[in-house]
CSV table of C-alpha atoms and ligand atoms in Angstrom, one decimal:
chain,number,residue,atom,x,y,z
A,319,MET,CA,-129.2,-223.4,49.5
A,320,ASN,CA,-132.7,-222.2,49.2
A,321,LEU,CA,-134.2,-219.0,50.4
A,322,HIS,CA,-137.8,-218.4,51.7
A,323,GLU,CA,-140.0,-216.1,49.4
A,324,PHE,CA,-139.7,-213.4,52.3
A,325,GLN,CA,-136.1,-213.7,51.9
A,326,SER,CA,-136.1,-213.4,48.6
A,327,LYS,CA,-138.4,-210.7,48.4
A,328,GLN,CA,-136.2,-208.6,50.9
A,329,LEU,CA,-133.3,-209.2,48.4
A,330,PHE,CA,-135.4,-208.1,45.5
A,331,ARG,CA,-136.1,-204.8,47.4
A,332,ASP,CA,-132.5,-204.2,47.9
A,333,TYR,CA,-131.9,-204.6,44.2
A,334,GLY,CA,-134.9,-202.1,43.5
A,335,ILE,CA,-137.2,-204.6,42.1
A,336,PRO,CA,-140.7,-203.9,43.2
A,337,VAL,CA,-142.7,-206.3,45.4
A,338,PRO,CA,-145.8,-206.2,47.3
A,339,ASP,CA,-145.5,-204.8,51.1
A,340,GLY,CA,-145.5,-207.5,53.5
A,341,ARG,CA,-144.6,-209.0,57.0
A,342,VAL,CA,-143.6,-212.1,58.6
A,343,VAL,CA,-145.2,-213.7,61.6
A,344,THR,CA,-144.0,-216.9,63.4
A,345,THR,CA,-147.5,-216.6,65.9
A,346,ALA,CA,-151.3,-216.4,64.7
A,347,ASP,CA,-151.5,-213.5,67.7
A,348,ALA,CA,-149.2,-211.2,65.9
A,349,ALA,CA,-151.1,-211.4,62.6
A,350,ALA,CA,-153.9,-208.8,63.7
A,351,ALA,CA,-151.2,-206.3,64.5
A,352,VAL,CA,-149.4,-206.8,61.0
A,353,CYS,CA,-152.9,-206.5,59.2
A,354,ALA,CA,-153.2,-202.8,61.1
A,355,GLU,CA,-149.6,-201.9,60.3
A,356,LEU,CA,-150.0,-203.1,56.7
A,357,GLY,CA,-153.1,-201.3,56.1
A,358,GLY,CA,-156.2,-202.1,53.8
A,359,SER,CA,-159.0,-204.2,54.1
A,360,ARG,CA,-157.8,-207.5,52.7
A,361,TRP,CA,-154.7,-209.5,52.9
A,362,VAL,CA,-152.7,-212.2,51.3
A,363,VAL,CA,-151.5,-215.1,53.7
A,364,LYS,CA,-148.8,-217.2,52.3
A,365,ALA,CA,-147.2,-220.3,53.9
A,366,GLN,CA,-143.3,-220.1,54.1
A,367,VAL,CA,-141.8,-223.5,52.6
A,368,HIS,CA,-138.9,-224.4,50.3
A,369,ALA,CA,-141.2,-225.7,47.6
A,370,GLY,CA,-143.7,-224.0,45.1
A,371,GLY,CA,-147.1,-225.0,44.3
A,372,ARG,CA,-148.2,-223.5,47.4
A,373,GLY,CA,-151.3,-221.9,46.0
A,374,LYS,CA,-152.9,-225.3,44.7
A,375,ALA,CA,-152.1,-226.9,48.2
A,376,GLY,CA,-153.8,-224.3,50.1
A,377,GLY,CA,-150.8,-222.4,51.1
A,378,VAL,CA,-151.7,-219.0,49.6
A,379,VAL,CA,-154.9,-217.6,50.8
A,380,LEU,CA,-156.5,-214.6,49.9
A,381,ALA,CA,-158.4,-213.3,53.6
A,382,GLU,CA,-161.5,-211.3,53.5
A,383,ASP,CA,-160.9,-209.6,57.0
A,384,VAL,CA,-158.5,-209.7,59.9
A,385,ALA,CA,-160.2,-212.7,61.8
A,386,HIS,CA,-159.9,-214.9,58.8
A,387,VAL,CA,-156.2,-213.7,58.4
A,388,VAL,CA,-156.0,-214.8,61.9
A,389,GLU,CA,-157.6,-217.9,61.3
A,390,GLU,CA,-155.3,-219.0,58.1
A,391,ALA,CA,-152.1,-218.0,59.9
A,392,ARG,CA,-153.1,-220.5,62.9
A,393,ARG,CA,-154.3,-223.2,60.3
A,394,LEU,CA,-150.7,-223.0,58.8
A,395,LEU,CA,-148.3,-222.5,61.5
A,396,GLY,CA,-147.2,-225.7,63.2
A,397,ALA,CA,-148.8,-227.9,60.1
A,398,ARG,CA,-147.0,-229.1,57.4
A,399,LEU,CA,-147.7,-228.1,54.0
A,400,VAL,CA,-147.7,-230.7,51.1
A,401,THR,CA,-147.5,-229.6,47.4
A,402,HIS,CA,-146.5,-231.4,44.2
A,403,GLN,CA,-142.8,-230.1,45.0
A,404,SER,CA,-142.7,-231.0,48.9
A,405,GLY,CA,-142.2,-234.7,48.9
A,406,PRO,CA,-145.2,-236.7,50.3
A,407,GLU,CA,-144.2,-235.7,53.9
A,408,GLY,CA,-144.7,-232.1,53.2
A,409,LEU,CA,-142.8,-229.3,54.8
A,410,PRO,CA,-142.9,-227.4,58.3
A,411,VAL,CA,-144.6,-224.2,58.3
A,412,THR,CA,-143.1,-221.9,61.1
A,413,GLN,CA,-143.5,-218.6,59.4
A,414,VAL,CA,-146.2,-217.0,57.5
A,415,LEU,CA,-146.0,-214.2,55.2
A,416,ILE,CA,-148.9,-211.5,54.9
A,417,GLU,CA,-149.1,-209.2,52.2
A,418,GLN,CA,-151.1,-206.3,50.7
A,419,PRO,CA,-153.1,-207.9,48.1
A,420,THR,CA,-152.4,-207.0,44.3
A,421,ALA,CA,-155.0,-206.6,41.7
A,422,ILE,CA,-153.8,-208.8,39.1
A,423,ALA,CA,-154.3,-208.1,35.1
A,424,ARG,CA,-151.8,-210.6,33.9
A,425,GLU,CA,-149.6,-213.3,35.1
A,426,LEU,CA,-146.2,-213.6,33.3
A,427,TYR,CA,-143.0,-215.8,34.0
A,428,LEU,CA,-139.7,-214.6,34.7
A,429,SER,CA,-136.2,-216.4,35.8
A,430,LEU,CA,-132.5,-216.6,35.5
A,431,LEU,CA,-130.2,-219.6,35.8
A,432,VAL,CA,-126.9,-220.4,34.4
A,433,ASP,CA,-126.8,-222.2,31.0
A,434,ARG,CA,-123.7,-223.8,31.5
A,435,ALA,CA,-123.2,-225.1,28.0
A,436,ALA,CA,-123.4,-221.4,26.8
A,437,GLU,CA,-121.3,-220.1,29.8
A,438,ARG,CA,-123.8,-217.1,30.3
A,439,ILE,CA,-126.6,-216.1,32.5
A,440,LEU,CA,-129.6,-217.2,31.1
A,441,PHE,CA,-133.2,-215.0,31.1
A,442,MET,CA,-136.3,-217.2,30.5
A,443,ALA,CA,-139.6,-215.8,30.2
A,444,SER,CA,-143.2,-216.4,29.3
A,445,ALA,CA,-146.3,-214.8,28.9
A,446,SER,CA,-148.1,-217.9,30.1
A,447,GLY,CA,-147.0,-217.3,33.9
A,448,GLY,CA,-148.6,-218.3,37.3
A,449,MET,CA,-148.7,-221.7,38.2
A,450,ASP,CA,-148.6,-224.1,35.2
A,451,ILE,CA,-145.3,-223.0,34.2
A,452,GLU,CA,-144.0,-226.6,33.9
A,453,ALA,CA,-146.9,-227.5,31.6
A,454,VAL,CA,-145.9,-224.4,29.4
A,455,ALA,CA,-142.3,-225.6,29.3
A,456,ALA,CA,-143.3,-229.6,28.6
A,457,GLN,CA,-146.2,-228.8,26.0
A,458,THR,CA,-145.4,-225.5,24.2
A,459,PRO,CA,-141.8,-224.9,24.7
A,460,GLU,CA,-141.8,-222.3,21.7
A,461,ARG,CA,-143.8,-220.0,24.5
A,462,ILE,CA,-140.6,-219.5,26.4
A,463,ILE,CA,-138.4,-216.7,25.4
A,464,GLN,CA,-134.6,-216.7,26.1
A,465,VAL,CA,-132.2,-214.7,26.4
A,466,ARG,CA,-128.5,-215.0,27.3
A,467,VAL,CA,-126.0,-212.5,28.7
A,468,HIS,CA,-122.7,-211.9,28.0
A,469,PRO,CA,-120.7,-211.4,31.2
A,470,ALA,CA,-118.6,-208.8,29.7
A,471,ALA,CA,-121.2,-206.7,27.7
A,472,GLY,CA,-123.9,-207.3,30.3
A,473,LEU,CA,-127.8,-207.1,29.9
A,474,GLN,CA,-128.5,-205.1,26.5
A,475,PRO,CA,-131.6,-203.1,25.6
A,476,TYR,CA,-132.4,-205.0,22.5
A,477,GLN,CA,-132.6,-208.3,24.9
A,478,VAL,CA,-134.6,-206.4,27.1
A,479,ARG,CA,-137.2,-205.6,24.2
A,480,ARG,CA,-137.1,-209.1,22.9
A,481,VAL,CA,-138.7,-210.3,26.2
A,482,ALA,CA,-140.6,-207.2,26.8
A,483,PHE,CA,-142.3,-207.8,23.1
A,484,GLY,CA,-142.3,-211.6,23.8
A,485,LEU,CA,-144.3,-210.7,27.1
A,486,GLY,CA,-147.1,-208.6,25.1
A,487,LEU,CA,-146.0,-205.2,27.3
A,488,GLU,CA,-145.8,-201.8,26.2
A,489,GLY,CA,-145.0,-198.1,26.6
A,490,ALA,CA,-143.7,-197.5,30.2
A,491,GLN,CA,-143.7,-201.3,30.9
A,492,ILE,CA,-140.7,-201.5,28.9
A,493,ALA,CA,-138.4,-199.7,30.9
A,494,SER,CA,-140.0,-201.0,33.9
A,495,LEU,CA,-139.1,-204.6,33.0
A,496,GLY,CA,-135.7,-203.2,31.9
A,497,ARG,CA,-135.2,-202.2,35.4
A,498,MET,CA,-136.3,-205.2,36.8
A,499,MET,CA,-134.2,-207.3,34.7
A,500,ASP,CA,-131.1,-205.1,35.4
A,501,GLY,CA,-131.6,-205.8,39.5
A,502,LEU,CA,-132.3,-209.1,38.9
A,503,TYR,CA,-128.9,-209.9,36.8
A,504,ARG,CA,-127.4,-207.6,39.5
A,505,LEU,CA,-128.8,-209.8,42.3
A,506,PHE,CA,-128.0,-212.9,40.4
A,507,SER,CA,-124.4,-212.2,39.9
A,508,ALA,CA,-123.7,-210.6,43.3
A,509,CYS,CA,-125.0,-213.3,45.4
A,510,ASP,CA,-124.0,-216.3,43.0
A,511,ALA,CA,-127.5,-217.5,42.8
A,512,SER,CA,-128.2,-220.7,40.6
A,513,LEU,CA,-131.6,-219.9,40.4
A,514,VAL,CA,-133.9,-216.9,40.6
A,515,GLU,CA,-137.4,-217.0,39.9
A,516,VAL,CA,-140.4,-214.6,39.8
A,517,ASN,CA,-143.8,-216.7,39.2
A,518,PRO,CA,-146.0,-214.8,38.6
A,519,LEU,CA,-144.7,-211.5,37.7
A,520,VAL,CA,-147.6,-209.6,37.5
A,521,VAL,CA,-149.1,-206.8,35.5
A,522,THR,CA,-151.2,-205.3,38.0
A,523,ALA,CA,-154.8,-203.7,37.1
A,524,SER,CA,-153.1,-200.3,37.1
A,525,GLY,CA,-150.2,-201.5,34.5
A,526,GLU,CA,-147.6,-201.8,36.7
A,527,LEU,CA,-145.1,-204.7,37.1
A,528,LEU,CA,-144.9,-206.5,40.3
A,529,ALA,CA,-143.1,-209.4,41.8
A,530,LEU,CA,-145.9,-211.3,43.2
A,531,ASP,CA,-143.5,-214.2,44.2
A,532,ALA,CA,-139.8,-214.8,44.6
A,533,LYS,CA,-137.6,-217.7,44.4
A,534,VAL,CA,-134.0,-217.5,45.0
A,535,ASN,CA,-131.4,-220.7,45.2
A,536,LEU,CA,-127.8,-219.8,46.0
A,537,ASP,CA,-124.6,-221.9,45.0
A,538,ASP,CA,-123.7,-223.7,48.1
A,539,ASN,CA,-119.8,-223.6,46.7
A,540,ALA,CA,-120.0,-219.8,46.8
A,541,LEU,CA,-121.6,-219.5,50.2
A,542,TYR,CA,-118.5,-219.2,51.8
A,543,ARG,CA,-118.5,-215.4,50.8
A,544,HIS,CA,-122.0,-214.7,51.6
A,545,ALA,CA,-122.0,-214.9,55.3
A,546,ALA,CA,-125.0,-212.8,55.4
A,547,LEU,CA,-127.1,-215.0,52.9
A,548,GLU,CA,-125.9,-218.1,54.9
A,549,SER,CA,-127.3,-217.1,57.9
A,550,LEU,CA,-130.6,-217.1,55.9
A,551,ARG,CA,-130.3,-220.8,56.2
A,552,ASP,CA,-133.7,-222.5,57.7
A,553,PRO,CA,-132.3,-226.2,58.6
A,554,ALA,CA,-136.2,-227.1,59.2
A,555,GLN,CA,-136.9,-227.4,55.3
A,556,GLU,CA,-134.0,-229.2,54.7
A,557,ASP,CA,-133.7,-233.2,54.7
A,558,ALA,CA,-132.4,-233.8,58.2
A,559,ARG,CA,-130.0,-236.3,57.5
A,560,GLU,CA,-128.5,-234.3,54.7
A,561,ALA,CA,-128.1,-231.6,56.7
A,562,LYS,CA,-126.5,-233.8,59.8
A,563,ALA,CA,-124.1,-235.3,57.0
A,564,LYS,CA,-123.4,-231.9,55.8
A,565,ALA,CA,-122.1,-231.1,59.4
A,566,HIS,CA,-119.7,-234.1,59.6
A,567,GLU,CA,-118.4,-233.1,56.0
A,568,LEU,CA,-119.7,-236.2,54.2
A,569,ASN,CA,-121.5,-236.1,50.9
A,570,TYR,CA,-125.0,-237.7,51.6
A,571,ILE,CA,-128.3,-237.3,49.4
A,572,SER,CA,-131.4,-239.3,50.7
A,573,LEU,CA,-132.6,-241.6,48.1
A,574,ASP,CA,-135.8,-243.5,47.6
A,575,GLY,CA,-134.8,-247.2,47.9
A,576,ASN,CA,-133.9,-249.7,50.9
A,577,ILE,CA,-130.2,-250.4,50.2
A,578,GLY,CA,-127.9,-248.1,52.5
A,579,CYS,CA,-124.5,-247.4,50.7
A,580,LEU,CA,-121.1,-246.4,52.5
A,581,VAL,CA,-118.6,-245.9,50.0
A,582,ASN,CA,-115.4,-243.9,49.7
A,583,GLY,CA,-115.4,-241.5,46.5
A,584,ALA,CA,-118.2,-240.0,44.8
A,585,GLY,CA,-117.1,-241.8,41.4
A,586,LEU,CA,-117.1,-245.5,43.4
A,587,ALA,CA,-120.2,-244.1,45.1
A,588,MET,CA,-122.1,-243.9,41.8
A,589,ALA,CA,-120.9,-246.9,40.2
A,590,THR,CA,-122.0,-248.9,43.5
A,591,MET,CA,-125.6,-247.3,42.8
A,592,ASP,CA,-125.5,-248.5,39.2
A,593,LEU,CA,-124.5,-252.0,40.4
A,594,VAL,CA,-126.9,-252.3,42.9
A,595,LYS,CA,-129.7,-251.2,40.4
A,596,LEU,CA,-128.1,-253.5,37.8
A,597,HIS,CA,-128.7,-256.3,40.5
A,598,GLY,CA,-132.4,-255.5,40.8
A,599,GLY,CA,-132.3,-253.4,44.0
A,600,ALA,CA,-132.6,-249.7,44.9
A,601,PRO,CA,-130.3,-247.5,46.9
A,602,ALA,CA,-131.4,-245.6,49.7
A,603,ASN,CA,-128.9,-243.3,49.6
A,604,PHE,CA,-125.8,-242.0,48.3
A,605,LEU,CA,-122.6,-241.2,50.5
A,606,ASP,CA,-119.3,-240.6,49.9
A,607,VAL,CA,-117.2,-240.7,52.9
A,608,GLY,CA,-114.2,-239.1,51.1
A,609,GLY,CA,-110.7,-239.6,50.7
A,610,GLY,CA,-109.4,-238.4,54.2
A,611,ALA,CA,-112.0,-240.6,56.1
A,612,THR,CA,-111.2,-241.2,59.8
A,613,ALA,CA,-112.9,-243.8,62.1
A,614,ALA,CA,-114.8,-241.1,63.6
A,615,ARG,CA,-116.6,-240.0,60.3
A,616,VAL,CA,-116.8,-243.5,59.4
A,617,ALA,CA,-119.0,-244.3,62.6
A,618,GLU,CA,-121.0,-240.9,61.8
A,619,ALA,CA,-121.8,-241.9,58.3
A,620,PHE,CA,-122.8,-245.5,59.3
A,621,LYS,CA,-125.2,-244.0,62.4
A,622,LEU,CA,-126.5,-241.9,59.6
A,623,ILE,CA,-127.4,-244.7,57.3
A,624,LEU,CA,-128.8,-246.7,59.9
A,625,SER,CA,-131.2,-243.8,61.4
A,626,ASP,CA,-133.2,-244.2,58.1
A,627,PRO,CA,-136.0,-246.5,58.6
A,628,LYS,CA,-136.0,-247.3,54.9
A,629,VAL,CA,-132.9,-249.1,55.1
A,630,ARG,CA,-133.2,-253.1,55.1
A,631,ALA,CA,-129.4,-253.9,54.7
A,632,VAL,CA,-126.2,-251.9,54.2
A,633,LEU,CA,-123.5,-252.2,51.4
A,634,VAL,CA,-119.8,-250.9,52.3
A,635,ASN,CA,-117.6,-250.5,49.4
A,636,ILE,CA,-114.1,-249.4,50.1
A,637,PHE,CA,-111.4,-249.1,47.7
A,638,GLY,CA,-108.3,-248.1,50.0
A,639,GLY,CA,-106.0,-245.8,48.4
A,640,ILE,CA,-105.4,-242.9,50.4
A,641,VAL,CA,-107.9,-244.1,52.7
A,642,ARG,CA,-107.0,-247.2,55.0
A,643,CYS,CA,-109.7,-250.3,55.4
A,644,ASP,CA,-108.6,-250.8,58.9
A,645,LEU,CA,-109.6,-247.2,59.8
A,646,ILE,CA,-113.2,-247.8,57.7
A,647,ALA,CA,-113.7,-251.2,60.0
A,648,GLU,CA,-112.7,-249.4,62.9
A,649,GLY,CA,-115.5,-246.9,62.2
A,650,ILE,CA,-118.0,-249.5,61.4
A,651,VAL,CA,-117.1,-251.3,65.0
A,652,GLN,CA,-117.2,-248.0,66.8
A,653,ALA,CA,-120.4,-247.0,65.1
A,654,VAL,CA,-122.1,-250.4,65.9
A,655,ARG,CA,-121.3,-250.0,69.4
A,656,GLU,CA,-123.4,-247.0,69.7
A,657,VAL,CA,-126.3,-248.0,67.9
A,658,ARG,CA,-128.4,-251.2,67.4
A,659,VAL,CA,-127.9,-252.8,64.0
A,660,GLY,CA,-130.9,-254.7,62.8
A,661,VAL,CA,-130.1,-255.1,59.4
A,662,PRO,CA,-127.3,-257.5,57.3
A,663,ILE,CA,-124.2,-255.7,56.3
A,664,VAL,CA,-122.3,-256.6,53.3
A,665,VAL,CA,-118.6,-255.5,53.0
A,666,ARG,CA,-116.1,-255.4,50.1
A,667,LEU,CA,-112.6,-253.8,51.2
A,668,GLU,CA,-109.9,-253.8,48.8
A,669,GLY,CA,-106.6,-252.1,48.7
A,670,THR,CA,-104.5,-250.7,51.5
A,671,ASN,CA,-104.7,-252.7,54.5
A,672,ALA,CA,-107.8,-254.6,53.5
A,673,GLU,CA,-106.8,-257.8,55.4
A,674,GLN,CA,-106.5,-256.0,58.7
A,675,GLY,CA,-110.1,-254.6,58.3
A,676,LEU,CA,-111.6,-257.7,57.3
A,677,ALA,CA,-110.0,-259.3,60.3
A,678,MET,CA,-111.0,-256.6,62.7
A,679,LEU,CA,-114.6,-257.0,61.3
A,680,ALA,CA,-114.4,-260.8,61.6
A,681,ALA,CA,-113.0,-260.5,65.4
A,682,SER,CA,-116.2,-258.1,66.2
A,683,ASP,CA,-119.7,-259.6,66.8
A,684,LEU,CA,-121.0,-258.4,64.1
A,685,ALA,CA,-122.7,-260.5,61.3
A,686,VAL,CA,-120.9,-259.2,58.4
A,687,GLU,CA,-120.8,-260.8,55.1
A,688,THR,CA,-117.9,-260.0,53.0
A,689,ALA,CA,-117.6,-260.1,49.3
A,690,ALA,CA,-114.6,-260.2,47.0
A,691,SER,CA,-115.6,-258.4,44.1
A,692,LEU,CA,-118.2,-255.7,43.3
A,693,THR,CA,-120.6,-258.0,41.5
A,694,GLU,CA,-120.8,-260.3,44.6
A,695,ALA,CA,-121.3,-257.4,47.0
A,696,ALA,CA,-124.2,-256.3,45.0
A,697,ASP,CA,-125.5,-259.8,44.4
A,698,LYS,CA,-125.3,-260.3,48.1
A,699,VAL,CA,-126.9,-257.1,49.5
A,700,VAL,CA,-129.7,-257.1,46.9
A,701,ALA,CA,-130.4,-260.7,48.3
A,702,ALA,CA,-129.8,-259.8,51.7
A,703,SER,CA,-132.4,-256.6,51.9
A,704,ALA,CA,-135.1,-259.1,50.0
A,705,ALA,CA,-134.8,-261.4,52.4
A,706,ARG,CA,-135.1,-258.8,55.1
A,707,ASP,CA,-137.9,-257.1,53.6
A,708,ALA,CA,-139.7,-260.6,53.4
A,709,SER,CA,-139.0,-261.5,57.3
A,710,ILE,CA,-140.4,-258.3,58.4
A,711,GLY,CA,-143.6,-257.7,55.8
A,712,GLY,CA,-142.9,-254.4,54.9
A,713,ASP,CA,-143.4,-253.1,58.7
A,714,GLN,CA,-141.8,-249.6,58.4
A,715,SER,CA,-141.0,-249.4,62.0
A,716,ILE,CA,-138.5,-252.0,62.3
A,717,GLY,CA,-135.4,-250.6,60.5
A,718,GLY,CA,-131.9,-250.5,61.4
A,719,HIS,CA,-132.3,-247.4,63.2
A,720,GLN,CA,-131.5,-247.0,67.0
B,2085,GDP,P1,-146.9,-220.9,44.5
B,2085,GDP,O1,-148.2,-221.5,44.2
B,2085,GDP,O2,-146.1,-221.5,45.7
B,2085,GDP,O3,-146.0,-220.5,43.4
B,2085,GDP,O4,-147.2,-219.4,45.1
B,2085,GDP,P2,-147.5,-217.9,44.6
B,2085,GDP,O5,-146.8,-216.8,45.6
B,2085,GDP,O6,-146.9,-218.0,42.9
B,2085,GDP,O7,-149.4,-217.9,44.9
B,2085,GDP,C1,-149.8,-218.5,44.1
B,2085,GDP,C2,-151.1,-217.7,43.2
B,2085,GDP,O8,-151.9,-217.3,44.2
B,2085,GDP,C3,-150.4,-217.0,42.1
B,2085,GDP,O9,-149.9,-217.3,41.0
B,2085,GDP,C4,-151.7,-215.9,41.9
B,2085,GDP,O10,-152.7,-216.2,41.3
B,2085,GDP,C5,-152.3,-216.1,43.3
B,2085,GDP,N1,-152.1,-214.9,44.3
B,2085,GDP,C6,-151.1,-214.5,45.0
B,2085,GDP,N2,-150.8,-213.2,45.7
B,2085,GDP,C7,-152.0,-212.8,45.2
B,2085,GDP,C8,-152.5,-211.3,45.4
B,2085,GDP,O11,-152.0,-210.5,46.0
B,2085,GDP,N3,-153.6,-211.3,44.8
B,2085,GDP,C9,-154.2,-212.2,43.9
B,2085,GDP,N4,-155.6,-211.8,43.1
B,2085,GDP,N5,-153.8,-213.4,43.7
B,2085,GDP,C10,-152.5,-213.5,44.3
B,2086,MN,MN1,-145.2,-219.1,42.4
């Protein structure tokens, strides 16, 4: 789960990490009062979306007066911001952060993540901060400083000095960096974060260190013990189908292809996607209905797949071990009663009650093609999706959705 910049900055404040003073608004009309409250004569207006690269996309603007702040807030609020990280459809802007501007001397980079191989929290830092850290990592990886913190020993002063000297800091800045790294490390551990990124970490014109941007990603598997953090979730920033899947306890991930896949078990789901690829197709999603799938949950899964307008054919691949194939068939029939299915369906059922399942599908008025083996199933679904695509001439509006 990702947090917004303003939420991350509030966490930073809680852990003593200096950030610019700012307020969030949801309407342009509220912007003028916020400017008065913050004081000063210039403000930074920042679109709040779960994607970086806002600066280059017009989502971070330095406004010269109150009217300009209001104008920028009006332009951004309600719009979708497309950045190089947001995907082509962009993300909706429903909140805008207004901050006091900072006079920047240098832009640095500092982040924390988990180094799984080393079993340590890893600090990464670079003197080349700001908007192009990806290019630094790709072209000059030696300019990225790394220190790994031993969980029992904690962050050591020599590690702070290594980062500080690598960043070209001096004097009191070294102690400031130590306090900042200490706060970030405590935040990272206490919140069960998976990533904390400060880009840029700036040296201000007066020589102080300040976190100008803040990004916090949390480990979903630890959210059960962070109710307060969980409540910061912004579903509007998340893939709608993935959020719906989560509510039904389905493991669903959107992909770029056009073959919907309904599979039980993560391993079989991965193998199914490989197989579809091998036979020249492209999966529209990863979907694991889980071991304890009920007919109702399968129906939800099926509806979810069909709600994706990209889907040209659906492959159902079930190995009935714990899950019974007749329940899966019941779920499919139930889903199809509720939504119109405009795409071909290929089903491979194997294992417990497979015969009953196949008989139920055959008895329904569904145009289902069955396959006896995985290879046959992949072959059939790839051919079906290609035929479907050709027959509708790439018209995105006619999919299998309701
Ligand atoms: P991102 O592009 O989504 O990562 O958004 P950032 O919050 O990192 O802002 C992008 C860039 O805008 C920063 O790298 C800065 O160069 C610039 N910027 C942001 N806030 C200020 C500010 O208060 N003063 C100045 N001069 N530049 C700022
Ligand atoms: Mn940034």
